[in-house]
Short mmCIF file of C-alpha atoms (C1' of nucleotides) in Angstrom, two decimals:
data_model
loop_
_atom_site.label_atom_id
_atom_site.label_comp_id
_atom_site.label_asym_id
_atom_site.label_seq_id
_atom_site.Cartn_x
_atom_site.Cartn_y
_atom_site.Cartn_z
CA UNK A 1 -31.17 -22.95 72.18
CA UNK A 2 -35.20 -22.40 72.36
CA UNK A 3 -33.92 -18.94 72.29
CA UNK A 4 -32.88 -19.42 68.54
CA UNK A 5 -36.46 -21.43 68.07
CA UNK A 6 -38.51 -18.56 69.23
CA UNK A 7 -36.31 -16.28 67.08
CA UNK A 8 -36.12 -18.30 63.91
CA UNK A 9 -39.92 -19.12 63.96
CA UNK A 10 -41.01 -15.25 65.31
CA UNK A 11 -39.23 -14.55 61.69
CA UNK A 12 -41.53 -16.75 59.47
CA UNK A 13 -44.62 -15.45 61.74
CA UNK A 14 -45.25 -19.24 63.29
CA UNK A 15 -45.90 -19.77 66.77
CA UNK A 16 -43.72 -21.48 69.90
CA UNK A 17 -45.44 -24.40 70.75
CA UNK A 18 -44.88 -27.03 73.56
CA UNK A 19 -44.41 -29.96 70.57
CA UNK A 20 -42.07 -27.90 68.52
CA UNK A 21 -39.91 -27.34 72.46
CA UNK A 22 -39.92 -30.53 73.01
CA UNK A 23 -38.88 -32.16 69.82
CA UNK A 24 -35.89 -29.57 69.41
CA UNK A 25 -35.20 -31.06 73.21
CA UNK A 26 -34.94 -34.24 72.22
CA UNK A 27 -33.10 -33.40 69.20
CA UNK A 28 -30.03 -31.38 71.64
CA UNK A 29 -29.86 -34.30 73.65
CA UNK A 30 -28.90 -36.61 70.99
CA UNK A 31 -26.82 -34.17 68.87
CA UNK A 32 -24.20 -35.68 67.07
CA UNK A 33 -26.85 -38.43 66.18
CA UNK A 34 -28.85 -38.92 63.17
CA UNK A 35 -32.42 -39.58 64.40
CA UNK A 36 -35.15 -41.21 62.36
CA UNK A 37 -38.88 -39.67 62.97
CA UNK A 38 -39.73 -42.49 64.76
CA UNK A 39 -37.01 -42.48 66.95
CA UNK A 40 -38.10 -39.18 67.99
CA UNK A 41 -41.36 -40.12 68.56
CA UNK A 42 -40.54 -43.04 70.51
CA UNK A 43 -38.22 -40.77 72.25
CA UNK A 44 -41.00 -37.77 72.72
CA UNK A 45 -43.61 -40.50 74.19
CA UNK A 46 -41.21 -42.04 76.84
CA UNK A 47 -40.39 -38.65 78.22
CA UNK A 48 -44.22 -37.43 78.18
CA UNK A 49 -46.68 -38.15 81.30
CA UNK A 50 -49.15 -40.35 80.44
CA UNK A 51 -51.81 -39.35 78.30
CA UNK A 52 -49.87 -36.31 76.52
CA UNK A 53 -47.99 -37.81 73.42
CA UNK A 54 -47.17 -35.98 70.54
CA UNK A 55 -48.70 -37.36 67.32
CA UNK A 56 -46.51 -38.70 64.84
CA UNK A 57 -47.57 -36.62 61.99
CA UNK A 58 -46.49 -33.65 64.33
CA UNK A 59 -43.14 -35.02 64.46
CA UNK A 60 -42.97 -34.88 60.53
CA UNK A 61 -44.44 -31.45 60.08
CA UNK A 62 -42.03 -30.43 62.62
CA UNK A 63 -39.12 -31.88 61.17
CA UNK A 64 -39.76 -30.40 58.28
CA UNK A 65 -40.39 -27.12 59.83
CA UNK A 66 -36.90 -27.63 61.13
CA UNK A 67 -35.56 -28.27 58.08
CA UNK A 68 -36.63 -25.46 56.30
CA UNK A 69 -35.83 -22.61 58.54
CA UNK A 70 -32.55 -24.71 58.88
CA UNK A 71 -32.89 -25.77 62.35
CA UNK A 72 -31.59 -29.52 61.30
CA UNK A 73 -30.22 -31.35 58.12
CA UNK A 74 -31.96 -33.86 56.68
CA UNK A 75 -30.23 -37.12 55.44
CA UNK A 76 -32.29 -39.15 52.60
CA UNK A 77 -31.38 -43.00 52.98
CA UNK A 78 -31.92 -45.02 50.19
CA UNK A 79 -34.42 -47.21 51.53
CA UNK A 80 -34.08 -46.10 55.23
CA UNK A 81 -36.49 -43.60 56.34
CA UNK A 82 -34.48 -40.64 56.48
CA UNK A 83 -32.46 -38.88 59.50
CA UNK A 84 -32.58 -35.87 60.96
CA UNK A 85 -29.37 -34.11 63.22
CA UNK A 86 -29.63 -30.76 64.67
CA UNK A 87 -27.27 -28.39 63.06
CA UNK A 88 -25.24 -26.75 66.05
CA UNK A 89 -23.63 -23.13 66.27
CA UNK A 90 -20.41 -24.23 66.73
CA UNK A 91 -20.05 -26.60 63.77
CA UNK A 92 -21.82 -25.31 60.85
CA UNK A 93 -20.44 -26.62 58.45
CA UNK A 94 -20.12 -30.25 58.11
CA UNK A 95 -20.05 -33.10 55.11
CA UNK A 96 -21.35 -36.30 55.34
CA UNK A 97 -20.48 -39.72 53.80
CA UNK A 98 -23.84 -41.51 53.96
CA UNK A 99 -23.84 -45.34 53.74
CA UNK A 100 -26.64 -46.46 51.93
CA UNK A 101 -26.96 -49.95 53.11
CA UNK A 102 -26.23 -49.23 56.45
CA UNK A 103 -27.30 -45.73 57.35
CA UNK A 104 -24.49 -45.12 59.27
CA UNK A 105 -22.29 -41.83 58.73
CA UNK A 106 -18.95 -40.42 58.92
CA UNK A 107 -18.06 -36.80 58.38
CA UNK A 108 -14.89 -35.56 56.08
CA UNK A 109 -12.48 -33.28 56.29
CA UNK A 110 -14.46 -29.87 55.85
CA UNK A 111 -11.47 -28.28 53.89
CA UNK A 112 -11.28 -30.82 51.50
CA UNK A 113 -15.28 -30.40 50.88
CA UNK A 114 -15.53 -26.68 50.66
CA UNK A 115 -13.01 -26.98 48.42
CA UNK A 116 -14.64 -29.33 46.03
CA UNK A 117 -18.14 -27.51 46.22
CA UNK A 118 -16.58 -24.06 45.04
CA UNK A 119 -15.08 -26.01 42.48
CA UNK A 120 -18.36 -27.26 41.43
CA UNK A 121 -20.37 -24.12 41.48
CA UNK A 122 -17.69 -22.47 39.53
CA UNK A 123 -17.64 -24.96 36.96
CA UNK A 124 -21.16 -25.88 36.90
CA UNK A 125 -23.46 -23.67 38.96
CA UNK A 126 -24.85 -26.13 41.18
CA UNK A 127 -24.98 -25.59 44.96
CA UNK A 128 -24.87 -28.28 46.89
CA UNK A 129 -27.75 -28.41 49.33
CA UNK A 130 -27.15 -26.03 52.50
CA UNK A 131 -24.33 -26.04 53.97
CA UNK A 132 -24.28 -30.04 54.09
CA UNK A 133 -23.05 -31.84 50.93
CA UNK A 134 -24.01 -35.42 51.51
CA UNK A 135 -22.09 -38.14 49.64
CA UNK A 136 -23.64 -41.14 49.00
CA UNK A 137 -22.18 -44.20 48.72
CA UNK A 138 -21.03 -47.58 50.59
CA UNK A 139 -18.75 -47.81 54.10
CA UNK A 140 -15.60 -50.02 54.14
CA UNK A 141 -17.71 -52.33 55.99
CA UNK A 142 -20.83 -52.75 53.74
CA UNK A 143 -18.87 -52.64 50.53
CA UNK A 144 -17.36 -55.95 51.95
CA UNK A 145 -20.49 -57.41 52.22
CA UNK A 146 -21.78 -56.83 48.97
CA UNK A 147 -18.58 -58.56 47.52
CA UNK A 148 -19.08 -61.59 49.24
CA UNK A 149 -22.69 -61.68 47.74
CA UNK A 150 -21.91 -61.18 44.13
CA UNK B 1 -25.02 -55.24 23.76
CA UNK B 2 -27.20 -58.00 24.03
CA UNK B 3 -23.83 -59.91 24.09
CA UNK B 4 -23.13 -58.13 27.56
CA UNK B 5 -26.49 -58.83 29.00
CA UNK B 6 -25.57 -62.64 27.86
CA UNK B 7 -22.27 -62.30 29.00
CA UNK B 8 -23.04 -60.81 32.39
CA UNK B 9 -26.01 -62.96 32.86
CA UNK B 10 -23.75 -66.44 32.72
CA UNK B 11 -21.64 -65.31 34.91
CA UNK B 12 -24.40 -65.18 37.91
CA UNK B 13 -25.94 -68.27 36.40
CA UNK B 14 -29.01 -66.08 35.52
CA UNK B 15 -31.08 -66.58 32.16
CA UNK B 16 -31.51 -64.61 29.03
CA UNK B 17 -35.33 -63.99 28.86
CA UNK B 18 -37.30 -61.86 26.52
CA UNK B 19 -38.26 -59.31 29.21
CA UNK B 20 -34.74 -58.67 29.93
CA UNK B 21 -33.50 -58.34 26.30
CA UNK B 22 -36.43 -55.69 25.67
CA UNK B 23 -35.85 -53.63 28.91
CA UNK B 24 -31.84 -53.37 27.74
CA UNK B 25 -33.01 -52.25 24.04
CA UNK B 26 -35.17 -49.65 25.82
CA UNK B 27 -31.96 -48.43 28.00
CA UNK B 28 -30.23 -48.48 25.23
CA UNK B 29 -32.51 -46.23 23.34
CA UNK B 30 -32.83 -43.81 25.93
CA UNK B 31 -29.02 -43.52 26.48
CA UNK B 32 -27.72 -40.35 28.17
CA UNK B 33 -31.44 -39.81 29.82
CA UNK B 34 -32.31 -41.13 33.35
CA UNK B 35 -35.60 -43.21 33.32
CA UNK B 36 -37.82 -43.93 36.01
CA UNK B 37 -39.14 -47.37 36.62
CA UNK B 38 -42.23 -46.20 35.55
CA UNK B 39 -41.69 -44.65 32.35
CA UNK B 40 -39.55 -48.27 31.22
CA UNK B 41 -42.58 -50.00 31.92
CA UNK B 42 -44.78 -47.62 29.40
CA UNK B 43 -42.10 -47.19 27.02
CA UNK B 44 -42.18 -51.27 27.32
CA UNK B 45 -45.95 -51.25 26.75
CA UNK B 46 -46.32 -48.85 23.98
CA UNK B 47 -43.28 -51.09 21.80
CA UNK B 48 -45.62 -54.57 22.75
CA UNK B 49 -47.53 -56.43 20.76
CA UNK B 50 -51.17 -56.44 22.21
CA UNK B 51 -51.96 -58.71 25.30
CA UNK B 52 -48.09 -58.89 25.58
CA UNK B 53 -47.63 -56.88 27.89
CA UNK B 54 -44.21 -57.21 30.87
CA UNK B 55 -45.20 -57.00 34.04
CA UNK B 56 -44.12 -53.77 36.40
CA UNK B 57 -42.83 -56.28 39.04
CA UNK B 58 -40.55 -57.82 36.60
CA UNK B 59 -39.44 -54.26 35.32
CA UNK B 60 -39.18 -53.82 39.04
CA UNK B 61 -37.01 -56.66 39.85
CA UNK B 62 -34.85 -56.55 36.30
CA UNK B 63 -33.79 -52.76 37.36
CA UNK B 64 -32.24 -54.31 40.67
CA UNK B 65 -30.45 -56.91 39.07
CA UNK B 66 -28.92 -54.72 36.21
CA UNK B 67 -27.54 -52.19 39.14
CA UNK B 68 -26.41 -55.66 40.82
CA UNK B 69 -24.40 -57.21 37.58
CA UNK B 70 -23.37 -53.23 36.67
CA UNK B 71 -25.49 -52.68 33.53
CA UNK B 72 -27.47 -49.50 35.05
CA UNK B 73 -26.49 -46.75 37.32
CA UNK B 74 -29.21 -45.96 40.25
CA UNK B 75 -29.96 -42.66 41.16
CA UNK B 76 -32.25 -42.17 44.17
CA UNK B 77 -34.16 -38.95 44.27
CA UNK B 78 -35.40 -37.41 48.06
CA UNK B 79 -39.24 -38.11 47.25
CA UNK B 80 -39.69 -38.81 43.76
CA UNK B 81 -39.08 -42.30 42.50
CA UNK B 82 -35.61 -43.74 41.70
CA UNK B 83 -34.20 -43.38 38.06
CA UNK B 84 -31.90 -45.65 36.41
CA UNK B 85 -29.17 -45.25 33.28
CA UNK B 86 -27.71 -47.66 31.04
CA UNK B 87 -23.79 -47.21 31.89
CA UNK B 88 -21.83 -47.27 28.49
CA UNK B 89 -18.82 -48.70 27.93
CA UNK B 90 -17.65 -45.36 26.08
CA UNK B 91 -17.98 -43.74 29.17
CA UNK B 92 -17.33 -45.37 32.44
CA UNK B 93 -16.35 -43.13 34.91
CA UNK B 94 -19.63 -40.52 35.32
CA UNK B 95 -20.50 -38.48 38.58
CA UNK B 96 -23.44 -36.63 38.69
CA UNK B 97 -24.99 -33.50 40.51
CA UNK B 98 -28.53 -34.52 41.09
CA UNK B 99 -31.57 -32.43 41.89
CA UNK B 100 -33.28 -33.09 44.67
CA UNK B 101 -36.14 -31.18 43.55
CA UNK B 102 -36.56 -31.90 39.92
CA UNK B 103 -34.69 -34.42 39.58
CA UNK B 104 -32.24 -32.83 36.90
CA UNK B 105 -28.83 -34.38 36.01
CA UNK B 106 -25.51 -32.55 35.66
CA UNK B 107 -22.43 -34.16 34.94
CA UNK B 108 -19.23 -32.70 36.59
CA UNK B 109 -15.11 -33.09 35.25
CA UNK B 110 -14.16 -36.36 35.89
CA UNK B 111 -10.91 -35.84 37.10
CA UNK B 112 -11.86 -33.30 39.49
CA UNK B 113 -14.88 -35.65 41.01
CA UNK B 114 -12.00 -38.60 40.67
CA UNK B 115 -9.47 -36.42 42.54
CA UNK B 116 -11.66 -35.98 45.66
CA UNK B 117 -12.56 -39.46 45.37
CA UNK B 118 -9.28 -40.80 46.38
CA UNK B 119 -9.14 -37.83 49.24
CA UNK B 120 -12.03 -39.34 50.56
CA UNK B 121 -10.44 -42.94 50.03
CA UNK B 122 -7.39 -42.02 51.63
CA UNK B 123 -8.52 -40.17 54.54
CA UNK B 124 -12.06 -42.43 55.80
CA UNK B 125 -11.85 -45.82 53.95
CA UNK B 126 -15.40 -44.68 52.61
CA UNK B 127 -15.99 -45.70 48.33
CA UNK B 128 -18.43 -44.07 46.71
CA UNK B 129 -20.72 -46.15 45.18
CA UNK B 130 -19.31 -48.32 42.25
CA UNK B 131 -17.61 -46.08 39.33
CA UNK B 132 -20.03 -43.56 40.08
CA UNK B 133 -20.34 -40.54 42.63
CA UNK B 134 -23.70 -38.58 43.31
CA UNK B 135 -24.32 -35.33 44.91
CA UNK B 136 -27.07 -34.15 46.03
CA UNK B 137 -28.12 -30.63 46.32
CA UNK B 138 -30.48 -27.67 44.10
CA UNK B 139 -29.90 -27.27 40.99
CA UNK B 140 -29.52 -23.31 40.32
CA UNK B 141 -33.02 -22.83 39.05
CA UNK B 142 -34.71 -24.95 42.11
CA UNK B 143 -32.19 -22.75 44.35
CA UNK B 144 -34.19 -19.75 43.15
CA UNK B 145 -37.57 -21.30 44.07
CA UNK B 146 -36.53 -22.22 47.21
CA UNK B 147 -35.53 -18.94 48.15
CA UNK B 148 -38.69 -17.47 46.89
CA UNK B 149 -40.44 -19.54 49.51
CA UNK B 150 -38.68 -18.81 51.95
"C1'" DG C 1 -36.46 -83.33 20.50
"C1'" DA C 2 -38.35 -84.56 25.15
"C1'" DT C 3 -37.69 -84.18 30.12
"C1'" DT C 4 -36.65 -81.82 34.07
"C1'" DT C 5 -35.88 -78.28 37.49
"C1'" DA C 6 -34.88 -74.09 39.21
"C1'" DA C 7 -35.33 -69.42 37.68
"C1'" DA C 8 -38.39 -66.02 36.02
"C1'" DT C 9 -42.74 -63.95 35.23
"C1'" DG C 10 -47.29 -61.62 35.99
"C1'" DA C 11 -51.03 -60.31 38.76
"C1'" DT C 12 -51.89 -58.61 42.80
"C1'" DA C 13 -51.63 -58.00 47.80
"C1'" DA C 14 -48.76 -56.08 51.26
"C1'" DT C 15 -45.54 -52.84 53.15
"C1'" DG C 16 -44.07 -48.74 55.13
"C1'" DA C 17 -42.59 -44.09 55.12
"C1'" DT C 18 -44.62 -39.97 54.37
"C1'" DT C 19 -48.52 -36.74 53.39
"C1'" DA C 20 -53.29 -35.15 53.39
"C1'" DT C 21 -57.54 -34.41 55.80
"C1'" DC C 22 -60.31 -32.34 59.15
"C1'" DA C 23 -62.32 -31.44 63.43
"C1'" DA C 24 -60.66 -29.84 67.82
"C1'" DT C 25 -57.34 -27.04 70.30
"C1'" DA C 26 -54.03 -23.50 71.47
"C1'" DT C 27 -51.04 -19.41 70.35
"C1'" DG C 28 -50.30 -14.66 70.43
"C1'" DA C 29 -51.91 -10.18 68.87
"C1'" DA C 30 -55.38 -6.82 69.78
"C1'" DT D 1 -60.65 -11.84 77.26
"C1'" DT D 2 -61.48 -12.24 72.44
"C1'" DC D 3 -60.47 -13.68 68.04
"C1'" DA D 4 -58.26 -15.18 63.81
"C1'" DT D 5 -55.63 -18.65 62.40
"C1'" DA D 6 -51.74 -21.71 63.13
"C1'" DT D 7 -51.17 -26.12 65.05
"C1'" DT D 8 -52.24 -30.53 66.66
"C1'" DG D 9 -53.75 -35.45 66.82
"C1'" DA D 10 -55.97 -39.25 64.90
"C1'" DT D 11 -56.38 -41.47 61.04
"C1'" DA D 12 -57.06 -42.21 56.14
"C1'" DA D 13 -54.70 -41.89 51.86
"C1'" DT D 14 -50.75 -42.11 48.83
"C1'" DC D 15 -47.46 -44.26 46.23
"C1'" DA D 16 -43.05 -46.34 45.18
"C1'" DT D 17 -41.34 -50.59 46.03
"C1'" DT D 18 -41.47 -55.62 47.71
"C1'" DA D 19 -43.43 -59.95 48.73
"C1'" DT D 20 -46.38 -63.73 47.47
"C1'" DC D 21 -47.56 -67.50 44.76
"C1'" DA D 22 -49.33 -70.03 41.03
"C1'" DT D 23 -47.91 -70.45 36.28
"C1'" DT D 24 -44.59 -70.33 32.67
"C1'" DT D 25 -40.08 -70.81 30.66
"C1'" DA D 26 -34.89 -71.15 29.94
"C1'" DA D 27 -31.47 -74.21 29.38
"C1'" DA D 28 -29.06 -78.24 31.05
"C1'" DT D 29 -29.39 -83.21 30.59
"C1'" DC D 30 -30.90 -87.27 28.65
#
DNA sequence: GATTTAAATGATAATGATTATCAATATGAA
DNA sequence: TTCATATTGATAATCATTATCATTTAAATC
């Protein structure tokens, strides 16, 4: 895994760095989670020895570091700040449904996505970001709520 | 028009006001385009009488409560501000491929958008939001850029 | 039409996620 | 080890959006 960071950032001529180790740590650990910056700083400073925190703007370069040479996906919430999961080898491909009151997420049947995104770009010629397509959009449970308030 | 605003407005035991009659008439007159918050408020401006001027907090608060009653579709963009568009009667059911980037709007075949709808429906209880489904990704020409970058 | 009351407005301060700045530090090539 | 420059950390700045609050107004009732 830091194997793949030294390769992927020895590509775009930027340097290994303890920070950039240790956030892509933290990020393995809680794969399958969608992480906000902050939660990975939190997470970053109650792992560190005293006296050695990462800064929190590091955490948002990095993440977007990550993002770009498509280390992690990104997740925009509405209002929420936005979420970061660590794309892994063995599942690269993968579709969200992103609740936008809630932030929480549930993944769909990758068949059924792939085959709506070629229909798209062959229609249309828009790609849908990476190899993510993110719906957006309101879970059973939040949709509920928003009845009862109207 | 400014029957449905009335209309829609009883209902949630809301008033008619002047502000809210001149933000529809601007909707209205920028039907089809996608308007940031922003550029209601100056269109707003530029159509007042001097020292008449709404406020940007009421243009603010009048966007939310047309996306709550259903008079305006919201689309959120990744960084840039939120943009909103009067929904017509004419034309109900409208999903949209949204730029991330610039912000661009492509509309897609309803019945394909519809069709994967229901999948979704069927197989995770998930709705996307209201009558309206929007996916976000690069358009082609931000695609290019992007890859440039890179 | 006058009275009344909660809703709405406008001006502005506050919020909060993200980005920019910049001096200090550390990486990795030579 | 040296050196150029990428990176970091601390913090200020940004900027869309929300909250605050005193003032105004819609519309129901008299």
């Amino acid at each position: 895994m830091l194997n793949q960071l030294n390769i992927l950032l020895r590509e775009e001529n930027l340097r290994v760095t303890p920070q950039r180790e240790a956030i892509l740590k933290v990020l393995y650990d809680c794969r399958g989670h969608h992480l906000e910056t902050e939660n990975i700083y939190e997470l970053l400073a109650a792992r560190s020895e005293k006296g050695k925190k990462i800064g929190l703007a590091t955490v948002y370069r990095t993440m977007e570091l990550f993002e770009k040479i498509g280390l992690v996906s990104r997740l925009s919430m509405e209002n929420l700040p936005a979420r970061y999961e660590l794309i892994l080898q063995t599942k690269l491909i993968h579709h969200h449904l992103i609740c936008l009151k809630c932030g929480c997420v549930q993944e769909i049947d990758d068949k059924l996505a792939e085959d709506f995104k070629n229909r798209i770009i062959d229609q249309t010629g828009f790609e849908v970001k990476d190899k993510s397509m993110k719906i957006y959009g309101y879970c059973s449970r939040c949709r509920e709520q928003v009845k009862n308030k109207r």
